[in-house]
Amino acid sequence: KQEVTQIPAALSVPEGENLVLNCSFTDSAIYNLQWFRQDPGKGLTSLLLIQSSQREQTSGRLNASLDKSSGRSTLYIAASQPGDSATYLCAVSNNNDMRFGAGTRLTVKP
Amino acid sequence: ETGVTQTPRHLVMGMTNKKSLKCEQHLGHNAMYWYKQSAKKPLELMFVYSLEERVENNSVPSRFSPECPNSSHLFLHLHTLQPEDSALYLCASSPKTGNYGYTFGSGTRLTVV
């Protein structure tokens, strides 16, 4: 059964810092990996989707990488802003479902 | 709005009540999903529907009953719930199951008293 782990569980940084969030998964036979953002009490907003054949995807200040063979992904956030404060979830897709990590709660202090 | 709409946003129900959660998508997707998000736990997949057929039931108690009348609508019927069923219930859709990204709704915050 696919297990997804995210480290760290929580992260607090000053505004302007670059940061990296980590995601690991146990079964490398995935279709894709998706990073989401979740604000408190709200639904999930998709940030980046990486297909299994891809190595990375970029959107604005966000860059996500995928190393399928080692079961790892990273989400890099450049020049962090207070508005980036949220929980970031990593999810991997196998066949009929998507398995989620527990998330990294990010706080960016002004 | 993401294109996936869930109603109601908040619901408080007693353990003997019957209620339903609704999910609607106008993205032309053929797969829809129910997830449960409890405090401090990862999202848990509950049900998967592909072209209106249930393709996965992830060992969910029978007090949760899904219904997918067409590819745009998904319901979760609730009856005789327990307080531990209190959670955020999220609906998602994708073009089809497998190698496609998911779009999520904003969720229904359910409290069972």
Short mmCIF file of N, CA and C in Angstrom, two decimals, chain B residues 7 24-25 29 35-37 49 51 58 61 76 85 101:
data_model
loop_
_atom_site.label_atom_id
_atom_site.label_comp_id
_atom_site.label_asym_id
_atom_site.label_seq_id
_atom_site.Cartn_x
_atom_site.Cartn_y
_atom_site.Cartn_z
N THR B 7 -22.01 21.56 -1.49
CA THR B 7 -22.99 22.13 -0.58
C THR B 7 -23.50 21.06 0.37
N GLU B 24 -20.97 18.98 -7.21
CA GLU B 24 -21.32 19.21 -8.61
C GLU B 24 -20.09 19.73 -9.35
N GLN B 25 -19.83 19.18 -10.53
CA GLN B 25 -18.72 19.69 -11.33
C GLN B 25 -19.17 19.92 -12.77
N HIS B 29 -15.54 16.34 -16.45
CA HIS B 29 -14.78 15.20 -15.93
C HIS B 29 -15.66 13.96 -15.81
N TYR B 35 -13.44 12.27 -0.33
CA TYR B 35 -12.36 12.14 0.63
C TYR B 35 -12.83 12.66 1.98
N LYS B 36 -12.26 12.09 3.05
CA LYS B 36 -12.52 12.56 4.40
C LYS B 36 -11.21 13.12 4.97
N GLN B 37 -11.30 14.31 5.58
CA GLN B 37 -10.12 14.89 6.21
C GLN B 37 -10.43 15.15 7.68
N TYR B 49 -15.86 7.09 -8.21
CA TYR B 49 -16.82 6.80 -9.27
C TYR B 49 -16.18 7.14 -10.61
N LEU B 51 -17.40 7.24 -14.63
CA LEU B 51 -18.56 7.13 -15.53
C LEU B 51 -19.76 6.59 -14.78
N ASN B 58 -13.48 2.23 -0.22
CA ASN B 58 -12.30 2.02 0.59
C ASN B 58 -12.65 1.63 2.02
N PRO B 61 -17.72 2.56 6.35
CA PRO B 61 -18.91 2.01 7.02
C PRO B 61 -20.19 2.30 6.23
N LEU B 76 -23.31 12.21 -1.05
CA LEU B 76 -22.93 11.33 0.05
C LEU B 76 -24.06 11.40 1.07
N ASP B 85 -17.23 10.82 13.24
CA ASP B 85 -17.37 11.09 11.81
C ASP B 85 -17.27 12.57 11.50
N GLY B 101 -4.61 14.87 -13.11
CA GLY B 101 -4.69 15.62 -11.87
C GLY B 101 -6.11 15.76 -11.39
#
